[in-house]
Amino acid sequence: MPLSITAVRHGESTSNAAARRAEAECRALVLAGRDEDAELTGLGRRQATLLGRRLATGPPPGAVWCSPYRRAVRTWELIAAELPAAPGAAREVRLDPRLGDRRMGVLSGMNLAAIRERFPEEAEALVRRRYDHRPPEGESFADVVARVREALGDLRAACAGRHVLVVAHDAVVLAIRHVLLEAAGALEHTAIGNTSVSVWRGGAMELFNDVDHLRESAP
């Protein structure tokens, strides 16, 4: 078993910021481009740097498993810039597509207002957060849990005796909690903060969805 697994969400992305503005203005939003290519905002970059400074005060990760999405990779790069050099052998960094965000298929890039306009039945399923509902060409939460469970099995086997950092997305952090706590039934939903920190040691959850590093930096 790894000594610890620390899972963090990426910093604020351009799509996060656009969706927040659209919701505040009560308007529909359809983003152009691939979700995988969304960049960090200036705030997101600052969040990632603060997260790196926080992680630098703890045991350095011996392995990093990261989503290949650009916002996650950039978050890891900014974290790494704040960490001390890995002792001995170089730190293992692995980009794993199984840690990518939930794929929304035809709903990709739309906020809830846009989905209500174009796919009202899909909007109702999203609001209810149905565990087994799969948007057209997309994934259900059950699908995300299945691939995260597989990735964690490989991570446990490959990273025994090391501290592991996982840099991913809100759906992946929720799925990690679901798998590591061996929860039954539907996923328990919580709003996962950008650059939040969740820690498991020996299979027990020590910390979940913590963003103290952001609060302490506020003026």
Coordinates of C-alpha atoms in Angstrom, one line a residue:
M1 CA 0.0 0.0 0.0
P2 CA 1.1 3.6 -0.5
L3 CA 2.0 5.5 2.7
S4 CA -0.5 8.1 1.7
I5 CA -2.7 9.2 -1.2
T6 CA -3.3 12.9 -1.5
A7 CA -5.9 13.9 -4.1
V8 CA -6.2 17.5 -5.3
R9 CA -8.4 19.2 -7.8
H10 CA -6.9 21.5 -10.5
G11 CA -7.0 25.3 -10.1
E12 CA -9.7 27.4 -11.5
S13 CA -10.0 26.9 -15.3
T14 CA -11.2 29.2 -18.0
S15 CA -14.3 27.0 -18.3
N16 CA -15.0 27.2 -14.5
A17 CA -14.8 31.0 -14.7
A18 CA -17.0 31.3 -17.7
A19 CA -19.6 29.0 -16.2
R20 CA -19.6 30.9 -12.9
R21 CA -20.2 34.2 -14.8
A22 CA -23.0 32.7 -16.9
E23 CA -24.7 31.4 -13.8
A24 CA -24.5 34.7 -12.1
E25 CA -26.0 36.4 -15.1
C26 CA -28.7 33.6 -15.5
R27 CA -27.8 33.0 -19.1
A28 CA -27.1 29.9 -21.1
L29 CA -23.5 29.1 -22.0
V30 CA -22.0 26.8 -24.6
L31 CA -18.2 26.8 -24.6
A32 CA -16.2 26.2 -27.8
G33 CA -13.2 23.9 -27.9
R34 CA -12.4 20.6 -26.2
D35 CA -12.9 20.3 -22.4
E36 CA -9.4 18.7 -22.3
D37 CA -7.8 21.9 -23.5
A38 CA -9.2 24.4 -21.0
E39 CA -6.4 26.4 -19.4
L40 CA -6.0 27.8 -15.9
T41 CA -7.1 31.3 -15.3
G42 CA -4.8 33.8 -13.5
L43 CA -6.6 32.9 -10.3
G44 CA -6.2 29.2 -11.0
R45 CA -2.4 29.7 -11.4
R46 CA -2.2 31.5 -8.1
Q47 CA -4.3 28.8 -6.4
A48 CA -1.9 26.1 -7.8
T49 CA 1.1 27.9 -6.5
L50 CA -0.4 28.3 -3.0
L51 CA -1.3 24.6 -3.1
G52 CA 2.3 23.8 -4.0
R53 CA 3.6 25.8 -1.0
R54 CA 1.2 23.9 1.2
L55 CA 2.3 20.5 -0.1
A56 CA 5.9 21.6 0.3
T57 CA 5.5 21.6 4.1
G58 CA 4.6 17.9 4.2
P59 CA 6.2 14.7 3.0
P60 CA 7.3 15.0 -0.6
P61 CA 5.4 12.8 -3.1
G62 CA 7.4 9.9 -4.4
A63 CA 4.9 9.5 -7.3
V64 CA 2.5 11.7 -9.0
W65 CA -0.5 10.4 -11.0
C66 CA -2.1 13.2 -13.0
S67 CA -5.0 13.6 -15.4
P68 CA -3.8 14.4 -18.9
Y69 CA -6.2 17.4 -19.2
R70 CA -4.3 20.6 -19.7
R71 CA -5.7 22.3 -16.5
A72 CA -4.5 19.4 -14.4
V73 CA -1.1 19.1 -16.0
R74 CA -0.5 22.9 -15.5
T75 CA -1.6 22.6 -11.9
W76 CA 0.9 19.9 -11.3
E77 CA 3.7 22.0 -13.0
L78 CA 2.9 24.9 -10.7
I79 CA 2.9 22.6 -7.6
A80 CA 6.2 21.0 -8.7
A81 CA 7.8 24.5 -8.9
E82 CA 7.2 24.9 -5.2
L83 CA 8.3 21.4 -4.0
P84 CA 11.8 20.6 -2.9
A85 CA 13.8 18.4 -5.3
A86 CA 12.9 14.7 -5.1
P87 CA 15.5 12.8 -3.0
G88 CA 17.5 10.1 -4.7
A89 CA 15.8 8.9 -7.9
A90 CA 13.7 11.3 -9.9
R91 CA 10.0 11.6 -8.9
E92 CA 7.7 9.4 -11.0
V93 CA 5.1 11.4 -12.9
R94 CA 2.4 9.5 -14.8
L95 CA -0.4 11.0 -16.9
D96 CA -3.3 8.6 -16.7
P97 CA -6.4 9.1 -18.9
R98 CA -8.5 7.1 -16.3
L99 CA -8.1 10.2 -14.1
G100 CA -9.7 12.5 -16.6
D101 CA -12.8 14.5 -15.9
R102 CA -16.3 13.0 -16.4
R103 CA -17.0 13.0 -20.2
M104 CA -20.3 14.7 -20.8
G105 CA -20.8 13.7 -24.5
V106 CA -23.2 16.0 -26.3
L107 CA -23.6 18.1 -23.2
S108 CA -19.9 19.0 -23.1
G109 CA -19.3 22.7 -22.6
M110 CA -22.9 23.6 -21.6
N111 CA -24.0 25.0 -18.3
L112 CA -27.3 23.8 -16.8
A113 CA -29.3 26.7 -18.4
A114 CA -28.1 25.7 -21.9
I115 CA -28.8 22.0 -21.2
R116 CA -32.4 23.0 -20.1
E117 CA -32.9 24.8 -23.4
R118 CA -31.6 22.0 -25.6
F119 CA -31.9 18.7 -23.7
P120 CA -34.5 19.2 -20.9
E121 CA -34.6 15.5 -20.0
E122 CA -30.9 15.5 -19.6
A123 CA -31.1 18.6 -17.3
E124 CA -33.5 16.8 -15.0
A125 CA -31.2 13.8 -14.7
L126 CA -28.2 16.1 -14.0
V127 CA -30.1 17.9 -11.2
R128 CA -31.0 14.6 -9.7
R129 CA -27.4 13.4 -10.0
R130 CA -28.5 9.9 -11.1
Y131 CA -25.6 7.6 -10.5
D132 CA -26.2 5.4 -13.5
H133 CA -27.4 8.0 -16.0
R134 CA -25.2 8.3 -19.0
P135 CA -25.6 11.4 -21.2
P136 CA -25.6 10.7 -25.0
E137 CA -22.0 9.8 -25.9
G138 CA -20.9 10.6 -22.3
E139 CA -20.3 8.8 -19.0
S140 CA -22.3 8.1 -15.9
F141 CA -20.9 8.6 -12.4
A142 CA -20.8 4.8 -12.3
D143 CA -18.5 4.8 -15.4
V144 CA -16.2 7.3 -13.7
V145 CA -16.0 5.2 -10.5
A146 CA -15.2 2.1 -12.5
R147 CA -12.2 3.6 -14.3
V148 CA -11.0 5.3 -11.1
R149 CA -11.2 2.0 -9.2
E150 CA -9.1 0.4 -11.9
A151 CA -6.5 3.2 -11.8
L152 CA -6.3 3.0 -8.0
G153 CA -5.7 -0.7 -8.2
D154 CA -2.7 -0.1 -10.4
L155 CA -1.6 2.8 -8.2
R156 CA -1.6 0.7 -5.1
A157 CA 0.5 -2.0 -6.8
A158 CA 3.0 0.4 -8.3
C159 CA 3.5 2.8 -5.4
A160 CA 3.8 0.7 -2.3
G161 CA 5.7 2.4 0.5
R162 CA 5.5 5.9 -1.2
H163 CA 3.5 9.1 -0.7
V164 CA 1.4 9.5 -3.8
L165 CA -0.1 12.8 -5.2
V166 CA -3.1 12.6 -7.5
V167 CA -3.9 15.7 -9.5
A168 CA -7.3 15.5 -11.2
H169 CA -10.9 16.8 -11.2
D170 CA -13.9 17.1 -8.9
A171 CA -15.6 13.9 -10.2
V172 CA -12.4 12.0 -9.8
V173 CA -11.9 13.2 -6.2
L174 CA -15.5 12.1 -5.4
A175 CA -14.8 8.7 -7.1
I176 CA -11.6 8.2 -5.1
R177 CA -13.4 8.8 -1.8
H178 CA -16.2 6.4 -3.0
V179 CA -13.7 3.7 -3.8
L180 CA -11.3 4.1 -0.9
L181 CA -14.1 4.1 1.7
E182 CA -15.6 1.1 0.0
A183 CA -18.9 3.0 -0.2
A184 CA -22.0 1.1 -1.5
G185 CA -24.6 2.5 -3.8
A186 CA -24.7 6.0 -5.3
L187 CA -21.9 8.5 -5.1
E188 CA -22.1 11.0 -2.3
H189 CA -21.9 14.4 -3.8
T190 CA -20.0 17.4 -2.4
A191 CA -18.9 20.5 -4.2
I192 CA -15.1 20.0 -4.6
G193 CA -13.1 23.2 -4.4
N194 CA -10.4 24.2 -6.8
T195 CA -7.0 23.0 -5.5
S196 CA -8.8 21.4 -2.5
V197 CA -6.8 18.7 -0.6
S198 CA -8.0 15.3 0.4
V199 CA -5.7 12.8 2.2
W200 CA -6.0 9.1 2.9
R201 CA -3.5 7.1 5.0
G202 CA -3.7 3.4 5.4
G203 CA -7.1 3.5 3.6
A204 CA -8.6 5.9 6.2
M205 CA -9.6 9.4 5.2
E206 CA -7.6 11.9 7.1
L207 CA -8.7 15.1 5.3
F208 CA -11.3 15.9 2.7
N209 CA -11.9 18.9 0.4
D210 CA -9.7 21.3 2.5
V211 CA -8.8 24.7 1.1
D212 CA -7.2 26.4 4.1
H213 CA -4.2 27.4 2.0
L214 CA -6.6 29.6 -0.1
R215 CA -8.3 31.2 2.9
E216 CA -5.0 32.0 4.7
S217 CA -3.8 33.8 1.6
A218 CA -6.9 36.1 1.3
P219 CA -6.3 39.8 2.2

